Amino acid sequence: MKRYYCFPVLIVLLTSLSAGAQIDSSLLNGMAKTDTTRKKLSMDAIYDRPFLKMGKLPVAIGGYMEANWQYVGTSGISIGNQFQFRRFSLFAASSISNRIKFLSEIEYEDDPAGDPDEATEGGKFEVEYAAIDIELHPLLNLRGGMIVNPIGSFNENHDGPKWEFTDRPIAMTQMLPDTWSNPGFGAYGKEYSGHWMYGYEFYLSGGFNDSIIDNTQGRTFLPATKASTTRFTKSASGEPLYTAKISLGNDRIGELGLSYMGGVYNTWQIEGATVDDKRRVNVFDADFNTILPWTHTNIVTEWAYIAIDIPPNYPQSYGNRQFGGFIDVVQPVISGRMLGWQHATLNLALRGEYVDWNVGNFAATGTPMYNDLWSVMPAVSFRPTPQTVLRLNYRIQNQRDITGSTIGATIGQTRGISFGVSTYF
Amino acid sequence: MSKRYLIISGLFVLTLAITIGSVSSCKKLMPDMIDPNFGVCGPVDDLTNSQTILFSRGNDQFFAIRDAATGLGPYFVSNSCGGCHSSDNRGHPFTILTRFGQTDSTGNKFLGQGGPQLGSSNLPGYTPEQIPAGAASSKFIAPITAGLGFLEAVPDTEIINMARRNANNPDGVRGHPNYSAVPSNIPPLYGSVPRADGKYICRFGRKASTYSLVQQVAAAYNHDMGITSDYMPINPYNYLDQTAPPASSPEVNNDDFNSVVFYVTCLQTPNQRNADDPTVKRGNALFVQIGCETCHKQTLKTGYSPIAALSNQTISPFTDLLVHDMGQALDDGYTEGDAKTSEWRTTPLWGLGLARNVQGGNIYLMHDGRAHSIQEAIKLHGGEAAASSARFSKLSTQEQNAVITFLNSL
């Protein structure tokens, strides 16, 4: 059996001066079929970005930014025209030796907690990623530092310029935390065999805290933990958060990822004394992406299920099960030379999403708890180059509160239009 | 560059321009305001700009969710006003609350043991609160909060007169105002004077034992959410440790507190829908004829209010703000103020037809939500209401349906 071992992608990146060729063009436009470099899994995304190399230094830098205009109204109430600078991210990578590489990413985010209410407090700069990779064997690489937990493909592959939508998927930002990174260590490996690719990742890291069931969202809200920066030095439960992912890819079929993340989230012990039971959070996630060979249609989807131990005597608004996900369908309609650009693409895209923050029934009545939303978002995007996207989205969303009511200022029908730009640089 | 691409990019820019233009100007792409006919969320008309700002702040605070860091608990029932009063209409049984400890007008004997309200939820790590042995209890679901400013502006004299007019009611309807002691730090209402024993006419709550919206909001923060205010500075949890001093600063500041009071004072009243429909009219006439209106007063007049929009208005709340003996089935053995355990305040019926929309497609009526339809609610009427309830069941199906149609138009 013929085997291809993947060399650390960075080495490839550093030996290439053409940034454009490095981007995972499969996500960007319909050129994948002709792109023979597409031996990648979502786990590669962190290094699979355009970098600039400075002279002969073994250091490369890059970054991306996202900005947009939007006009959103819910139940007839709108705060009008909003101009938003959502994210600015700088990455620097270096190859310390042949098989040791380092990458860091500093990100400014306008809404770091994933909590729309916190956005009023303005954005924050954060170290999103800063980890060293040591290759012992292609099947065994060690990674340590501030790592991105590989829960689902979106968390691993969320750079703005890769998507045709200004907003990140709601389930991946307001149910699962997005850009969810923690201090931690672990291992990963990949193997390629013919048309097949296999990958695994396994990390131990810091994790959640009590805020996931005690927050100003009034519902089980994993992203609430992101507001705490003490989590970078101290684990609230004193127990590791386990994250594991296996990926299976085929050049022609697509890539399937199955991931799990779980651990004790609550502070059950204070100075050695037990003050509470240990309570776990478990997340199960499945993601899939593919490009249909004939139409070059790109399909990306991810669905997650969360199960949480809730203390007894706690309001049911803090649900013990959650479910949600999204599916993006991106259809390149024209690609090639446009307006003088060599590799421009015009895409039509559609995103469907669903989130249910309270799966199950009310104990008091046996009737279903709702607290859910669905959304459909058509989009047009134009990519003058694969690294830059101009996108126009229209959101059609409907949300119900826990009792099923759609009558209120923050629930019911939402319509929103946004125009955004995002680019690597 | 080929012509085709020029056209396409031109189209792209044009679509963009048109959408931005149309969204900013005609707003066709945006959802409509909630029709006041289907929901009750907005303020009364004619607020000044500064009052609108205050109302909006109150709205935010009413729906703001508290966590441990912002004062919630340790014992609480829900974490926001909106958690129980979603959509400002009747609440859902999942946030039902439990009162305990009082059986007659001599007061609550269990205040030192956590009374009058059970903290049915607690922050992790705290021992759950229990109803003390021997304490009578009753469960309440949240009543509609719309239109309360108008009810507060109904003069005491009007309430007393409604009670007097029942003196010889042949159905046996009586009813009386609930007189209750009011803490001295609660500001007096316009025109309200204490009885000889120092007790005041109270009108809010299922037992009408709360004097004013200020007192109601203070109690709601304190008992329902475990949040201290200047009016009620002691956390209900502190009864377990009487030596603990009151919180050094209140967990809800005065500005937020006042904005919430203003919010519940200025919520608009629900509109009646299809008032001119012949069935609705017939149902309304029957409602009066069979004696429902003796308690569920169709027309009340407000007196003076410092908020012009509430002053000297005619309203249709379908309540007399009195407490009535509703018979044994509704006697939970627990009471507040002057009322007997079988006595309840006549529930305002406005907003009744909108309740299903905000209770998840079902409705939960009466003080503890035990009635799952209007018919069931009527059947549960005993005591002073037994005669009218019996008359309702003697109506033809068609007539009964007319009454229900009328009630659903409220």
Coordinates of C-alpha atoms in Angstrom, one line a residue, chain A residues 119-294:
Chain A
A119 CA -21.2 43.4 22.9
T120 CA -22.2 46.7 24.4
E121 CA -19.0 46.6 26.4
G122 CA -16.8 46.7 23.3
G123 CA -14.3 44.4 21.8
K124 CA -11.3 42.7 23.3
F125 CA -7.9 41.6 22.2
E126 CA -7.2 38.0 23.1
V127 CA -4.6 35.4 22.5
E128 CA -6.7 33.0 20.6
Y129 CA -4.0 30.5 19.8
A130 CA -0.4 30.1 20.6
A131 CA 0.9 26.6 20.4
I132 CA 3.9 24.6 19.5
D133 CA 3.7 21.5 17.4
I134 CA 6.4 18.8 17.6
E135 CA 6.3 16.1 15.1
L136 CA 7.5 12.7 16.4
H137 CA 5.9 10.8 13.6
P138 CA 3.2 11.9 11.1
L139 CA 0.9 9.9 13.2
L140 CA 2.1 11.4 16.4
N141 CA 2.5 15.1 16.8
L142 CA 2.5 16.8 20.1
R143 CA 0.8 20.2 20.5
G144 CA 0.8 22.4 23.6
G145 CA 0.1 25.9 24.6
M146 CA -3.1 27.8 24.0
I147 CA -4.9 25.4 21.7
V148 CA -8.2 25.5 19.9
N149 CA -10.4 22.7 21.1
P150 CA -11.2 20.6 18.0
I151 CA -14.9 20.4 18.8
G152 CA -16.6 20.5 15.4
S153 CA -15.2 21.8 12.2
F154 CA -16.4 25.4 12.7
N155 CA -14.3 25.9 15.8
E156 CA -11.2 24.7 13.9
N157 CA -12.0 26.6 10.7
H158 CA -13.7 29.8 11.4
D159 CA -11.6 32.5 9.7
G160 CA -14.0 35.1 8.3
P161 CA -12.6 35.1 4.7
K162 CA -13.5 31.5 4.3
W163 CA -17.2 32.0 4.6
E164 CA -19.9 33.6 2.5
F165 CA -21.8 34.8 5.5
T166 CA -21.1 37.8 7.8
D167 CA -22.6 36.1 10.8
R168 CA -21.1 33.0 12.2
P169 CA -23.6 30.1 12.6
I170 CA -25.8 30.7 15.7
A171 CA -25.4 27.2 17.0
M172 CA -21.7 27.5 16.8
T173 CA -21.5 30.8 18.6
Q174 CA -24.5 30.9 21.0
M175 CA -24.8 27.2 21.9
L176 CA -21.2 26.0 21.4
P177 CA -18.6 28.6 22.1
D178 CA -16.8 29.7 19.0
T179 CA -13.1 30.4 18.8
W180 CA -13.1 28.2 21.9
S181 CA -9.4 27.9 22.9
N182 CA -7.9 26.9 26.2
P183 CA -4.5 26.2 27.7
G184 CA -3.8 22.5 27.0
F185 CA -1.8 19.7 25.6
G186 CA -2.4 16.9 23.3
A187 CA -1.5 14.9 20.3
Y188 CA -2.7 14.6 16.7
G189 CA -1.9 12.6 13.7
K190 CA -2.9 12.1 10.1
E191 CA -2.5 9.4 7.5
Y192 CA -3.2 9.5 3.8
S193 CA -3.9 6.4 1.8
G194 CA -5.0 6.7 -1.8
H195 CA -8.0 8.9 -1.9
W196 CA -8.5 8.5 1.8
M197 CA -7.4 10.7 4.7
Y198 CA -7.6 9.8 8.4
G199 CA -6.9 12.1 11.3
Y200 CA -7.3 12.2 15.0
E201 CA -6.8 14.8 17.7
F202 CA -6.9 14.4 21.4
Y203 CA -6.3 17.2 23.9
L204 CA -6.5 17.8 27.6
S205 CA -7.2 21.4 28.5
G206 CA -8.7 23.9 30.9
G207 CA -12.4 24.3 30.4
F208 CA -15.8 25.5 31.5
N209 CA -17.0 27.0 34.7
D210 CA -20.2 27.5 36.7
S211 CA -21.2 30.4 34.4
I212 CA -22.5 28.0 31.9
I213 CA -25.5 27.6 34.1
D214 CA -25.3 30.9 36.0
N215 CA -25.3 33.7 33.5
T216 CA -27.3 36.7 32.2
Q217 CA -28.6 34.8 29.3
G218 CA -30.8 32.8 31.6
R219 CA -30.2 29.6 29.8
T220 CA -27.5 27.0 29.6
F221 CA -24.9 28.9 27.7
L222 CA -21.5 27.3 27.2
P223 CA -20.0 30.5 25.6
A224 CA -20.5 32.4 29.0
T225 CA -17.2 30.8 30.1
K226 CA -15.4 32.9 27.5
A227 CA -15.9 36.0 29.6
S228 CA -13.6 34.6 32.3
T229 CA -9.9 35.2 31.6
T230 CA -9.0 33.4 34.9
R231 CA -9.7 30.2 33.0
F232 CA -6.3 30.7 31.3
T233 CA -4.5 30.2 34.6
K234 CA -7.0 28.3 36.7
S235 CA -9.4 25.5 35.9
A236 CA -12.7 26.0 37.8
S237 CA -13.3 22.4 38.4
G238 CA -9.7 21.3 38.8
E239 CA -10.4 18.6 36.2
P240 CA -9.3 18.5 32.6
L241 CA -11.6 19.1 29.7
Y242 CA -11.2 16.2 27.3
T243 CA -11.5 17.0 23.6
A244 CA -11.2 14.3 20.9
K245 CA -11.9 14.3 17.2
I246 CA -11.6 11.8 14.5
S247 CA -11.8 12.8 10.9
L248 CA -12.3 10.7 7.8
G249 CA -11.8 12.3 4.4
N250 CA -12.1 11.1 0.8
D251 CA -11.1 13.2 -2.1
R252 CA -14.3 12.5 -3.9
I253 CA -16.8 12.0 -1.1
G254 CA -15.9 14.7 1.4
E255 CA -14.8 14.9 5.0
L256 CA -16.7 13.6 8.1
G257 CA -15.6 14.7 11.5
L258 CA -16.9 13.2 14.8
S259 CA -15.9 15.0 18.0
Y260 CA -16.5 14.9 21.7
M261 CA -15.7 17.3 24.4
G262 CA -16.5 16.8 28.0
G263 CA -15.5 17.2 31.6
V264 CA -16.6 18.5 35.0
Y265 CA -17.5 22.2 34.8
N266 CA -18.3 23.3 38.3
T267 CA -16.3 24.4 41.2
W268 CA -17.1 21.4 43.5
Q269 CA -14.2 21.8 45.8
I270 CA -13.0 24.9 47.7
E271 CA -9.7 24.6 49.5
G272 CA -10.0 20.9 49.7
A273 CA -13.5 20.9 51.1
T274 CA -16.2 19.4 48.9
V275 CA -19.0 22.0 48.4
D276 CA -21.0 20.5 45.7
D277 CA -21.4 17.4 43.5
K278 CA -19.2 17.1 40.4
R279 CA -21.2 18.0 37.4
R280 CA -20.3 17.2 33.8
V281 CA -20.9 18.8 30.5
N282 CA -20.7 16.5 27.4
V283 CA -20.7 17.8 23.9
F284 CA -21.1 15.5 20.8
D285 CA -20.5 17.0 17.4
A286 CA -20.7 15.8 13.8
D287 CA -19.5 17.8 10.8
F288 CA -19.3 17.1 7.2
N289 CA -18.2 19.0 4.1
T290 CA -17.9 18.2 0.5
I291 CA -17.8 19.6 -2.9
L292 CA -20.1 18.0 -5.4
P293 CA -17.9 17.1 -8.4
W294 CA -20.0 18.2 -11.3

